[in-house]
Short mmCIF file of C-alpha atoms in Angstrom, two decimals:
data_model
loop_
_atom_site.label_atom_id
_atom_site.label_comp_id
_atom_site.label_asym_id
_atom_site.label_seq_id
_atom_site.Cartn_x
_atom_site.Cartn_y
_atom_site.Cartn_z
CA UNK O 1 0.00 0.00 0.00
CA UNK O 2 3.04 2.32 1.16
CA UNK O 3 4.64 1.49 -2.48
CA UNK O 4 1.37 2.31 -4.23
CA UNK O 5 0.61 5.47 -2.25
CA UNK O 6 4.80 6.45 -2.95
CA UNK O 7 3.71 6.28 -7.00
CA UNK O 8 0.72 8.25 -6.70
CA UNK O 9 2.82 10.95 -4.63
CA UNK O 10 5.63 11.19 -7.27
CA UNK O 11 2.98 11.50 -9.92
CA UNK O 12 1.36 14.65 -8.07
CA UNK O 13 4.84 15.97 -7.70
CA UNK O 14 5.14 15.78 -11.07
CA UNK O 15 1.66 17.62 -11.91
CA UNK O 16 3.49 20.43 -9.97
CA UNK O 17 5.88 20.91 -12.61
CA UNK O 18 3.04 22.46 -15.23
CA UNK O 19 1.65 25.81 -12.97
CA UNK O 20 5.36 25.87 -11.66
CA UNK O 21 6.55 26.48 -14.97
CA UNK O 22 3.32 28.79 -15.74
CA UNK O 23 4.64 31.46 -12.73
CA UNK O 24 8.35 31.60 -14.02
CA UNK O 25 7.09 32.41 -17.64
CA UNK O 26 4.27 35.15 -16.10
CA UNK O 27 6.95 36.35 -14.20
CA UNK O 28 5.19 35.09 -10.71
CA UNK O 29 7.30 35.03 -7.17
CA UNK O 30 4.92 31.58 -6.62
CA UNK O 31 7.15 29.53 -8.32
CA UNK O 32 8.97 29.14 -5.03
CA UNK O 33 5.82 27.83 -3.57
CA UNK O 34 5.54 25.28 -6.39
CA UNK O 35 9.27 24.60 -6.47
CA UNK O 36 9.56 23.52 -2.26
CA UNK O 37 6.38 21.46 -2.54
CA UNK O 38 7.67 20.00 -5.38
CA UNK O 39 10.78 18.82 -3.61
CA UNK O 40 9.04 17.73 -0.24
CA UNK O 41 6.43 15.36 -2.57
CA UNK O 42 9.29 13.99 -4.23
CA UNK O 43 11.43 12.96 -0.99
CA UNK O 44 7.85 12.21 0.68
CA UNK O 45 6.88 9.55 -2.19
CA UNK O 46 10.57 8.83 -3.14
CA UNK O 47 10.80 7.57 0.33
CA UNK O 48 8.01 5.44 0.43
CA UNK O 49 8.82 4.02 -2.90
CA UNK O 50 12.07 2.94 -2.04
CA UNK O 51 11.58 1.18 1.38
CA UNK O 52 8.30 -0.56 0.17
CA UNK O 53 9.51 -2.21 -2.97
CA UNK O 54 8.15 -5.60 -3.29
CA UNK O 55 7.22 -7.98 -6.30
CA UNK O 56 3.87 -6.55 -6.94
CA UNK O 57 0.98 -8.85 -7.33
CA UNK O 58 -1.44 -9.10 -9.79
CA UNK O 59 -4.49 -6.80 -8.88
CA UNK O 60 -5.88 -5.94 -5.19
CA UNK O 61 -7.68 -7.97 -2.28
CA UNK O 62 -10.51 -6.52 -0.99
CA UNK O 63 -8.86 -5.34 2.40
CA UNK O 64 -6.61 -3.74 0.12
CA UNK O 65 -8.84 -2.18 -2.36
CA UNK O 66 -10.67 -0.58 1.01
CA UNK O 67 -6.98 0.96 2.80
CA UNK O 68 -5.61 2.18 -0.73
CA UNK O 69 -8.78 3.65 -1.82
CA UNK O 70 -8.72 6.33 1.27
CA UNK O 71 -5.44 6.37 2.21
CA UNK O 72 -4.35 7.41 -1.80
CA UNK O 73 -6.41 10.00 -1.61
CA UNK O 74 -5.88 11.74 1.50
CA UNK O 75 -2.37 11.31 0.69
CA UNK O 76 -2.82 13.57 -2.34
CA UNK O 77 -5.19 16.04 -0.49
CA UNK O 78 -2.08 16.55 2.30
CA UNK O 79 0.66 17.37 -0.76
CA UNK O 80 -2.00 18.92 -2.91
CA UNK O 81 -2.29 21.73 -0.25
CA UNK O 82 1.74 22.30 0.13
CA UNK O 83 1.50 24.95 -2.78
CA UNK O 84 -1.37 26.76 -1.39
CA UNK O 85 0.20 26.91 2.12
CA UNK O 86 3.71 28.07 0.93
CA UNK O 87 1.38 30.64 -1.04
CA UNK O 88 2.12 34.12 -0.53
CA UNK O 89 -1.67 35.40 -2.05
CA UNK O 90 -4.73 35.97 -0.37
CA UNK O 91 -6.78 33.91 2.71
CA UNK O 92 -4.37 30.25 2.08
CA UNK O 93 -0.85 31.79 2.74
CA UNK O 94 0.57 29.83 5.80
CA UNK O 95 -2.92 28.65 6.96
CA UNK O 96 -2.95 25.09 7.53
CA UNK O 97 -7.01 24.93 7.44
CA UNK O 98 -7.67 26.90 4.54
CA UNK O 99 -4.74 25.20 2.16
CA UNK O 100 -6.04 21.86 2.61
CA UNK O 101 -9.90 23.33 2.48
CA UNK O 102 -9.02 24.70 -0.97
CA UNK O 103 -6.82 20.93 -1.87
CA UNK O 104 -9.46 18.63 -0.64
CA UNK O 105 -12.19 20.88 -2.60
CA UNK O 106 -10.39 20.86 -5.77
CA UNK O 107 -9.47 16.87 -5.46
CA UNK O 108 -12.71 15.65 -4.76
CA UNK O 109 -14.31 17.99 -7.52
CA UNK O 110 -16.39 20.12 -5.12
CA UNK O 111 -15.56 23.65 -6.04
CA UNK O 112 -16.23 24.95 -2.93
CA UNK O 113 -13.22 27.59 -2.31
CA UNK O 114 -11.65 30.15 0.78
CA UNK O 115 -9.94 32.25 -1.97
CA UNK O 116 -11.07 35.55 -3.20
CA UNK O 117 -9.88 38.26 -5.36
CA UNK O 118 -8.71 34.80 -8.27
CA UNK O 119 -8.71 37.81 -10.79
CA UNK O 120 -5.55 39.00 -9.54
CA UNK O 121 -4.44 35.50 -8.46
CA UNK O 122 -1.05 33.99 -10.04
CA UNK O 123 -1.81 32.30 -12.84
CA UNK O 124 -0.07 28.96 -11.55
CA UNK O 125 -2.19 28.67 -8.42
CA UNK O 126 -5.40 29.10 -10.85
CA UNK O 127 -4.05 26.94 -12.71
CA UNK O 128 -3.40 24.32 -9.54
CA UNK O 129 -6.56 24.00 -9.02
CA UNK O 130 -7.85 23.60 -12.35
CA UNK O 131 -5.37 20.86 -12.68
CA UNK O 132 -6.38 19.35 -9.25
CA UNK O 133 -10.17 18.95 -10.34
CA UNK O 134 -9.03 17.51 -13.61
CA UNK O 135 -6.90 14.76 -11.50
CA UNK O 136 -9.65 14.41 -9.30
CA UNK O 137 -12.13 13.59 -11.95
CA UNK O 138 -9.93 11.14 -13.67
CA UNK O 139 -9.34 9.74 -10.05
CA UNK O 140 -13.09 8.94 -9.28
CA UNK O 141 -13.72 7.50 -12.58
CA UNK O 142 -11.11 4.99 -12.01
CA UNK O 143 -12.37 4.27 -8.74
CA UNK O 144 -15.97 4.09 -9.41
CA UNK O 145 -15.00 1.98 -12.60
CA UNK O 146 -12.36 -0.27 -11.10
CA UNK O 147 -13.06 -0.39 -7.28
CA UNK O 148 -16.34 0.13 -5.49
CA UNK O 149 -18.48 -2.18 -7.96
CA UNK O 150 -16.06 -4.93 -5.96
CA UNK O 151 -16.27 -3.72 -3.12
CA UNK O 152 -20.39 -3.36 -3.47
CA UNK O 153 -20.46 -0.20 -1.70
CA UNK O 154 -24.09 1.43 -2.67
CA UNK O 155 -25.56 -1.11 -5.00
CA UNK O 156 -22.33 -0.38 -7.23
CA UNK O 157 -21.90 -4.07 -7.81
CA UNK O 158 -24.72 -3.56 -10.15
CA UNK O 159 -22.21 -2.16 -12.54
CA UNK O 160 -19.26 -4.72 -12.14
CA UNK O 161 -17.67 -5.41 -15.52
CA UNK O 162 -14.05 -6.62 -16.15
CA UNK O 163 -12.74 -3.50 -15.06
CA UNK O 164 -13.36 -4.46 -11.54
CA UNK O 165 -12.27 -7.70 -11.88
CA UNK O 166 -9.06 -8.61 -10.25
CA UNK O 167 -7.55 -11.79 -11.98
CA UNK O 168 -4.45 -11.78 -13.80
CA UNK O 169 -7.29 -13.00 -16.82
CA UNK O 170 -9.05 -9.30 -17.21
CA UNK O 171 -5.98 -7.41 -16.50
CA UNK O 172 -4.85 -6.31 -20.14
CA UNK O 173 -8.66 -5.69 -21.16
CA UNK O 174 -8.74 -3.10 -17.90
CA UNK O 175 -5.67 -1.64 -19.21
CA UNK O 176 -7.09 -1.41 -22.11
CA UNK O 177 -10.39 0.17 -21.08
CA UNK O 178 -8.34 2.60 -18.82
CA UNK O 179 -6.59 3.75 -21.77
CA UNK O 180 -9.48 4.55 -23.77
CA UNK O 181 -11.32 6.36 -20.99
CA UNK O 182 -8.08 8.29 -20.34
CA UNK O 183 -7.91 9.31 -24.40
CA UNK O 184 -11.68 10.45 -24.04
CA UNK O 185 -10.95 12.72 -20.56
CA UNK O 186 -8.05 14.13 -22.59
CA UNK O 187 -9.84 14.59 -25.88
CA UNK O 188 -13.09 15.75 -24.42
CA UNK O 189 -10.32 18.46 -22.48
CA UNK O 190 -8.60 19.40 -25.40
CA UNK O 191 -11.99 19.96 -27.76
CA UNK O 192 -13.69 22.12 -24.54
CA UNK O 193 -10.38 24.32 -24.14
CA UNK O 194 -10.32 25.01 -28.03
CA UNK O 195 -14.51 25.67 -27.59
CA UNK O 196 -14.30 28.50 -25.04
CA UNK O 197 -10.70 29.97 -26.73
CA UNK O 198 -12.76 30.39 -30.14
CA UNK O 199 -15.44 31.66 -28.49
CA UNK O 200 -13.37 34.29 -26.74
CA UNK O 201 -11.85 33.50 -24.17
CA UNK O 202 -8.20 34.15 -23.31
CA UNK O 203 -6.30 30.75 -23.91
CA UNK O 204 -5.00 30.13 -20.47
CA UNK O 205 -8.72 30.66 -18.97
CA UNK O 206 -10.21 28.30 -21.47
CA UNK O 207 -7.35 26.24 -21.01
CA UNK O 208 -8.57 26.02 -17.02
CA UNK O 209 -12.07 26.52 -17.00
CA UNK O 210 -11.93 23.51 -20.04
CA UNK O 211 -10.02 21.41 -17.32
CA UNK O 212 -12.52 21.95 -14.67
CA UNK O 213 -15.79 21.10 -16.81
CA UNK O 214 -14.90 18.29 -18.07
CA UNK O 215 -14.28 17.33 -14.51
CA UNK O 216 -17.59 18.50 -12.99
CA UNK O 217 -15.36 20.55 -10.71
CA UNK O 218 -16.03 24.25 -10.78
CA UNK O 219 -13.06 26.35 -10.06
CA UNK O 220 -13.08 29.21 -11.84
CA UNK O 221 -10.41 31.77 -13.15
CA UNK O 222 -12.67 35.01 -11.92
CA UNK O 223 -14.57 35.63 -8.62
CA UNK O 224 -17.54 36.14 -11.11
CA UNK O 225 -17.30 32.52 -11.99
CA UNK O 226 -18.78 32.02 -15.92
CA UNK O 227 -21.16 35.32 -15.43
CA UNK O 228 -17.90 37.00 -16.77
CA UNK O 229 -18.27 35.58 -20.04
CA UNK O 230 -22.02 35.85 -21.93
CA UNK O 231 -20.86 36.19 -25.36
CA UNK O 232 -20.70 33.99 -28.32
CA UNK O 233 -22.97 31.17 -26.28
CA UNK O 234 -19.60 30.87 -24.07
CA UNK O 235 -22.57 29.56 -21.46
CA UNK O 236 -23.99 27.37 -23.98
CA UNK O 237 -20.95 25.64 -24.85
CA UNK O 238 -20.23 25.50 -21.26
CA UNK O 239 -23.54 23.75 -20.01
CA UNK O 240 -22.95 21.16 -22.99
CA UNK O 241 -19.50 19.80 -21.44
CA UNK O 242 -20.87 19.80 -17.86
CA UNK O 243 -23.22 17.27 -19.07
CA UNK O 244 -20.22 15.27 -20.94
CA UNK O 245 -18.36 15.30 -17.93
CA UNK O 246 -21.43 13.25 -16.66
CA UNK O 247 -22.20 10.85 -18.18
CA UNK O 248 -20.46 7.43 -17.99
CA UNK O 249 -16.99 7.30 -19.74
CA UNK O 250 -17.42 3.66 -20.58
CA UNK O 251 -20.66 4.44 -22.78
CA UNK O 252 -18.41 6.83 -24.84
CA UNK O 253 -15.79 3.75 -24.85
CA UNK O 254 -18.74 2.03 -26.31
CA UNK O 255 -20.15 4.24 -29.00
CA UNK O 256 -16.53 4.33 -30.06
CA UNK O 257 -16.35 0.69 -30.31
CA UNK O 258 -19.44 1.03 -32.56
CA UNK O 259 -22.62 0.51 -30.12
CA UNK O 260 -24.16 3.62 -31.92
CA UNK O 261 -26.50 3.24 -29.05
CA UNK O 262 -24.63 3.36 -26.32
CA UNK O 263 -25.60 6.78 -25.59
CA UNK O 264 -28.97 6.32 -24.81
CA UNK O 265 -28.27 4.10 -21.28
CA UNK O 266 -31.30 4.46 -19.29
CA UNK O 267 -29.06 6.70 -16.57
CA UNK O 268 -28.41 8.83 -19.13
CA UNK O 269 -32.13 9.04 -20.32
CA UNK O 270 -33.36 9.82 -16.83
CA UNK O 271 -31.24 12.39 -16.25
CA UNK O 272 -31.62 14.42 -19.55
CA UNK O 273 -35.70 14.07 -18.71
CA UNK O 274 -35.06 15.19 -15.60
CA UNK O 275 -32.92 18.14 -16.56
CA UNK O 276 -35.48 19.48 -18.91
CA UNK O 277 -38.18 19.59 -16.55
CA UNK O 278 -36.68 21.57 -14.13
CA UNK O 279 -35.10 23.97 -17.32
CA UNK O 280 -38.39 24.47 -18.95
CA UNK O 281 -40.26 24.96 -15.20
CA UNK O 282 -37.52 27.07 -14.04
CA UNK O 283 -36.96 29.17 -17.28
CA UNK O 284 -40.78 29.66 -17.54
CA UNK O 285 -40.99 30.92 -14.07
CA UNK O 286 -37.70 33.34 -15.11
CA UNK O 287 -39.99 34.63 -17.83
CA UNK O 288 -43.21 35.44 -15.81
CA UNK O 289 -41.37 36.72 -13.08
CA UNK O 290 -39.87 39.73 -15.58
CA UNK O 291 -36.63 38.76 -14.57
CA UNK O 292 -34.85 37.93 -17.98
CA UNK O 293 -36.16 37.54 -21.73
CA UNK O 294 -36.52 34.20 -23.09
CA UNK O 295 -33.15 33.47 -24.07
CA UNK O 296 -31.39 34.57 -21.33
CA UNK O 297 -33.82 33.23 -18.78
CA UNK O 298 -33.56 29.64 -20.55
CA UNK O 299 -29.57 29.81 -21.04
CA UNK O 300 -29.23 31.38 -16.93
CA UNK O 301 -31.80 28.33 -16.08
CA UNK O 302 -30.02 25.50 -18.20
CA UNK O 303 -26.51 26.72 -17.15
CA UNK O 304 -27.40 26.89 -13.00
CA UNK O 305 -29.58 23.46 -12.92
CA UNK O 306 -26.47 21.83 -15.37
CA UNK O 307 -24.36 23.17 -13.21
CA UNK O 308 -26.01 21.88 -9.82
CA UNK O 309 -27.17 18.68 -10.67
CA UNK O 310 -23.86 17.38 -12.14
CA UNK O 311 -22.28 18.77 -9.19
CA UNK O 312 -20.28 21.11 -10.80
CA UNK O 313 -20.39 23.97 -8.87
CA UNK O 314 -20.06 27.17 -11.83
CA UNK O 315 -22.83 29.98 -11.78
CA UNK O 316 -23.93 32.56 -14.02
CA UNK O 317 -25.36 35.06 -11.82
CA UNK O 318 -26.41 34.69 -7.52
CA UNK O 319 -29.71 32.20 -8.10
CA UNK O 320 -30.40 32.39 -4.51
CA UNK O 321 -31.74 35.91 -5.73
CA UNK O 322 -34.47 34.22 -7.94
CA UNK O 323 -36.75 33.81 -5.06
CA UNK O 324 -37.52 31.53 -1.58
CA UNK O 325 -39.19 28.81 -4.14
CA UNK O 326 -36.13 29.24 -6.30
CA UNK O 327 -33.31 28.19 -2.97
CA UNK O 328 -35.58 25.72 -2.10
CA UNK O 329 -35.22 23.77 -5.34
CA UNK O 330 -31.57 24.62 -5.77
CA UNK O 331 -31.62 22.68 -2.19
CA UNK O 332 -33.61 19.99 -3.45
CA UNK O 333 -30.88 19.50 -7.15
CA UNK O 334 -27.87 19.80 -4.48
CA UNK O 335 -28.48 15.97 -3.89
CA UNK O 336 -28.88 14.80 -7.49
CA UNK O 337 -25.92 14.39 -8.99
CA UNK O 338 -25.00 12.96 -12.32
CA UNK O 339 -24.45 9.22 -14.00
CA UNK O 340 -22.74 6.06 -12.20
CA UNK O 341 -19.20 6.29 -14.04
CA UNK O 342 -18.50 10.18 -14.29
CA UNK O 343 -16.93 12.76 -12.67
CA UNK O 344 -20.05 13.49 -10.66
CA UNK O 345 -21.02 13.42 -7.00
CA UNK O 346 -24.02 13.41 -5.34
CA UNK O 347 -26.24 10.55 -4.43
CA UNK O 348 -26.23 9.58 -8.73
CA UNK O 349 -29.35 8.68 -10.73
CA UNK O 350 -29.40 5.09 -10.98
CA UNK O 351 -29.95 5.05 -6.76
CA UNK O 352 -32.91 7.19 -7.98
CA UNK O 353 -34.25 4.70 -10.10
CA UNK O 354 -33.33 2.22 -7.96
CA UNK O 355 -35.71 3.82 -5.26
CA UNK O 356 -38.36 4.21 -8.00
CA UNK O 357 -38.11 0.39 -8.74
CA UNK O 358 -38.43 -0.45 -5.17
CA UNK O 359 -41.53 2.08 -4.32
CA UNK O 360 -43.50 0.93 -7.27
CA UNK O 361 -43.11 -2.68 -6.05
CA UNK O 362 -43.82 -2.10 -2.87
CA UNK O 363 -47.34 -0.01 -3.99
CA UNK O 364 -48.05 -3.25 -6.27
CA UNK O 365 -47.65 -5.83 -3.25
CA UNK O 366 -49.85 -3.14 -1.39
CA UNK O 367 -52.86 -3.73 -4.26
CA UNK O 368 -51.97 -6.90 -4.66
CA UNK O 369 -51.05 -8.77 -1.74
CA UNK O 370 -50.37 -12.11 -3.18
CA UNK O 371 -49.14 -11.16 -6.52
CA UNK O 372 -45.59 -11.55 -7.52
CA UNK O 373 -43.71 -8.47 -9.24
CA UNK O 374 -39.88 -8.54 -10.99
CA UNK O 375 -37.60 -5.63 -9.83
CA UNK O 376 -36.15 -5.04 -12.60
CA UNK O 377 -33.26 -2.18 -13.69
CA UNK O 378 -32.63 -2.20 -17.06
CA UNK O 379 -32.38 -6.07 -18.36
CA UNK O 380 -30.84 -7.18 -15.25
CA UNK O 381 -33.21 -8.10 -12.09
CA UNK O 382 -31.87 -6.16 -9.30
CA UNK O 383 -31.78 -8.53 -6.46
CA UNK O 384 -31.66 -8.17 -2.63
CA UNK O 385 -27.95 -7.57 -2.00
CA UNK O 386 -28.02 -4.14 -4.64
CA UNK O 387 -31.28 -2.76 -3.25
CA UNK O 388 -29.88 -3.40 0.41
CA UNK O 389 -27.01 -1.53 -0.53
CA UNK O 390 -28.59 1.38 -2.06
CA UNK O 391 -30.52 1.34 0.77
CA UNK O 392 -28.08 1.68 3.25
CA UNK O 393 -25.91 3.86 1.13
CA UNK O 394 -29.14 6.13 1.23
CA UNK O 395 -29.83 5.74 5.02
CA UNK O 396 -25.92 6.77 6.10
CA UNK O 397 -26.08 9.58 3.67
CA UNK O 398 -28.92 11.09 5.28
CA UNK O 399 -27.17 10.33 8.91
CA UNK O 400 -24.45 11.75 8.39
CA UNK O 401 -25.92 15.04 6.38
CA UNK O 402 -27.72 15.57 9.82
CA UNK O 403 -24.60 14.90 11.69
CA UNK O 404 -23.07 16.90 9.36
CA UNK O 405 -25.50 20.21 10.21
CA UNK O 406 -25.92 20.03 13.76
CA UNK O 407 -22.01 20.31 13.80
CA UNK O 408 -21.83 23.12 11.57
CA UNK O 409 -24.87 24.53 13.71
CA UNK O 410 -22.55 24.24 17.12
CA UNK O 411 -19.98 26.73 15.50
CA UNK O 412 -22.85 29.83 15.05
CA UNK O 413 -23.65 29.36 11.68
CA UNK O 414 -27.30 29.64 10.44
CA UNK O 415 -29.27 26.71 9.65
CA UNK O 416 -29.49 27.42 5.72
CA UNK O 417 -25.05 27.70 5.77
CA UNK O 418 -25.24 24.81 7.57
CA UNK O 419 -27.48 22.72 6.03
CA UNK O 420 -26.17 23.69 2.15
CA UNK O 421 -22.78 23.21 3.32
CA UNK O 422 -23.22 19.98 4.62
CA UNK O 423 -25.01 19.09 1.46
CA UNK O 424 -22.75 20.57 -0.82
CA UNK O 425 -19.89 18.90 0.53
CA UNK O 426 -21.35 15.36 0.78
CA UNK O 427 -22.66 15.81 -2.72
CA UNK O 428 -19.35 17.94 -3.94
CA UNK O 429 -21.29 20.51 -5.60
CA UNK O 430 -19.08 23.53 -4.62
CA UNK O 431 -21.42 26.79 -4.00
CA UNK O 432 -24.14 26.88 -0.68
CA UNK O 433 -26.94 28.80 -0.13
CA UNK O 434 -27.20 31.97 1.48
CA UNK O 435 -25.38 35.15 1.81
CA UNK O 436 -21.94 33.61 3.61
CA UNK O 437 -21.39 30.51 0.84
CA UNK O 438 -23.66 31.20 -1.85
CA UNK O 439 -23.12 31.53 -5.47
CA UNK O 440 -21.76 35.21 -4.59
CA UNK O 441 -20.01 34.50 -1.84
CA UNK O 442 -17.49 31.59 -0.95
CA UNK O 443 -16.09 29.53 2.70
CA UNK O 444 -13.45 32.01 3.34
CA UNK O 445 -15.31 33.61 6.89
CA UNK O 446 -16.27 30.12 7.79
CA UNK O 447 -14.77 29.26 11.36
CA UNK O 448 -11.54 26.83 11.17
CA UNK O 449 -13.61 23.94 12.70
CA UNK O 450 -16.16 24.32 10.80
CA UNK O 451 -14.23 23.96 7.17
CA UNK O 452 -12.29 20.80 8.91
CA UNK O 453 -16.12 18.99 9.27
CA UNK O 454 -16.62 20.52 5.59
CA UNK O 455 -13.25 18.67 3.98
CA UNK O 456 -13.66 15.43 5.82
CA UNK O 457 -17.20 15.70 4.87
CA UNK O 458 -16.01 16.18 0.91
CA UNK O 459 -13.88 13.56 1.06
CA UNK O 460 -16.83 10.96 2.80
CA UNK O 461 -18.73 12.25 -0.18
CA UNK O 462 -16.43 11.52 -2.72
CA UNK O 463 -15.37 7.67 -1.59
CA UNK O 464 -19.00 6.77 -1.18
CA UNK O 465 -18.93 7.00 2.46
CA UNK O 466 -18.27 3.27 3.55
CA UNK O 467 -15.16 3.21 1.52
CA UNK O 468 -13.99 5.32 4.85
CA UNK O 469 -15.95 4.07 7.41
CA UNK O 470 -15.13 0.47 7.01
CA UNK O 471 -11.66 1.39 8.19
CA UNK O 472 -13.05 2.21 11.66
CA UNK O 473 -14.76 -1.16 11.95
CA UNK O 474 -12.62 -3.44 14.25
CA UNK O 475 -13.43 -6.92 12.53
CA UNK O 476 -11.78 -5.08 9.53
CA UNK O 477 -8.17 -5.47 10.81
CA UNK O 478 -8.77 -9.14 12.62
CA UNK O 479 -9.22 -10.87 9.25
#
């Protein structure tokens, strides 16, 4: 694990090298900041590289799977926050809480930030955390691809292919699939940075805001977020690779393999339908209410709800503005989140449908006491072990979203902060409500305590809670 984790390390350090080089050629004092974090990673991973060498095995146990898993990524949260603390701009210089706020917010793709005034920021930190997200994104893929269908955390097994098979048999069609996805992250990266340059858009910004769509992540270049680009359908193009960023990468591996309908899974399907509801109710009320014209009112509407459910995190304009009914389903969409497979938090459609499945057969057997009814998902019958685990998955969510509050609650904060921080960081959607970490605002006045609950709470969210929490079971370590 020690060996694995050392790799992982070196390959941050290595990410390091790109904004490092980025402040030299602006002309940027940061490079220093880059350059010592650079060389503490290196001896950090270098170390644990070199005294953990052993003949590597052919894939992972399960005990393993569950240690690596956490322990890679809150290895990469703790270096990940070196630049930021050896920072000499704004609210992260030399403050332990904030730095590793801001890291664990840009590797778990939540967006949520401490850090204002990013117009004047050096462009190597901006482009640190674009570059963060983008690892982040690639990171959960992987893992939601590769480890927690085998580990059956949430009703995931339901999506168990070869890629989360560990046999020396499947291991060159994983690296196979692995290489794929990783071509499609890249290309879908490369095709949204050349988008937003053409459509104006200063190369280095598209170049970071492309970085951080694809990867559902929502750092931004400007305080202003996307409402400081409305031309050329910048917001358009924008909303459209959100919604690539979440759907499931092994459907695009498909339709490249030449399933031409690969794109219509029924995950995908649902959450379209469900987009365009709320657009058209949303951007119909925008209408009535005098508050855009039709274009703008559909393209603010599309852009925000995009943005929300997929758990991205931009915004056009402050939404909580829009009206009480308007927070209150902004709430309600913090919870959502995109496909099984993507870059995207949140609780994910298919435990939706899942839910749907299981209500409807539970009405029928109501009606119909002695009738028998499939519960079906798809073509496969979803059996009692993946609707067990989607219902626990559901029921610690919920816990620990309350647990979550009340804590936030004991440090002064108001119940709306507290209860749209909690969710946005389970879900790792990025902005809250209200005036303190809404869309206009950001976690910056937040109390130190509280934005410690907030990054352990991101990183819960990201690893699918028992991922974690298994660790902390006893019977785990006997055997």
């Amino acid at each position: 694990m020690l060996f694995l984790v050392g790799l992982v390390l070196l390959a941050t350090a290595a990410m390091m090298l790109v904004p490092m080089a980025v402040d030299i050629y602006y002309g940027s004092e940061d490079w220093r900041a880059f350059a010592l974090s650079l060389g503490l990673t290196v001896l950090i991973g270098g170390v644990l590289v070199h005294y953990s060498r052993r003949p590597l095995k052919v894939g992972l146990t399960i005990r393993q799977a569950f240690m690596l898993t956490p322990l890679s990524w809150l290895s990469v949260a703790v270096v990940s926050a070196l630049p930021f603390f050896f920072s000499s701009f704004g609210s992260v210089s030399g403050h332990a809480s904030n730095a590793f706020f801001e890291a664990v917010s840009g590797i778990t793709t939540t967006g949520a930030t401490v850090i204002s005034g990013l117009d004047d920021a050096p462009p190597g930190m901006l482009l640190w955390r674009a570059i963060l997200q983008w690892m982040g994104g690639i990171g959960i893929i992987a893992t939601a691809i590769a480890i927690l269908p085998a580990l059956g955390i949430g009703g995931m097994q339901l999506f168990r292919t070869e890629s989360s098979d560990r046999s020396e048999k499947a291991m060159p069609r994983v690296r196979q699939l692995a290489t794929v996805i990783g071509l499609v992250y890249l290309g879908l990266t490369v095709l949204a940075a050349i988008v937003y340059w053409l459509a104006g858009m200063r190369l280095f910004d598209a170049a970071a805001h492309a970085l951080t769509s694809i990867a559902t992540g929502g750092y931004s270049t400007s305080d202003g977020s996307f409402g400081m680009w409305e031309e050329n359908g910048i917001q358009w193009f924008a909303t459209a690779f959100m919604l690539s960023g979440s759907i499931p990468f092994v459907v695009y591996v498909r339709f490249f393999a030449g399933e031409s309908k690969a794109l219509w899974d029924r995950q995908i399907k649902t959450m379209l339908a469900f987009i365009s509801m709320v657009v058209l109710v949303l951007g119909l009320w925008l209408i009535f209410s005098e508050r855009y014209g039709i274009e703008a009112a559909f393209r603010h509407a599309a852009f925000n709800v995009v943005s929300v459910v997929t758990t991205t995190g931009f915004a056009t304009t402050d939404y909580s503005l829009w009206g009480n009914a308007v927070v209150g389903l902004f709430f309600g969409l913090t919870f959502v989140g995109g496909c099984t497979g993507s870059t995207s938090g949140g609780i994910k459609i298919f435990r939706f449908e899942v839910l749907a499945v299981m209500m409807k057969a539970h009405v029928m057997r109501l009606l119909y006491p002695n009738g028998v009814f499939s519960r079906t998902y798809g073509e496969r019958v979803l059996d009692d072990e993946v609707i067990g685990s989607v219902a626990a998955f559901l029921t610690v969510f919920f816990l620990f979203y309350f647990v979550a509050t009340i804590s936030l609650m004991t440090f002064g904060l108001d119940f709306l902060t507290s209860a749209s921080g909690a969710a946005t960081a389970l879900a790792n959607v990025g902005p809250g409500l209200g005036d303190i970490i809404g869309p206009a605002g950001n976690f910056s006045t937040l109390p130190d305590g509280a934005k410690w609950i907030l990054s352990i709470s991101m990183l819960l969210g990201r690893l699918e809670l028992f991922t974690v929490l298994i660790l902390f079971v006893p019977r785990f370590w006997r055997g």
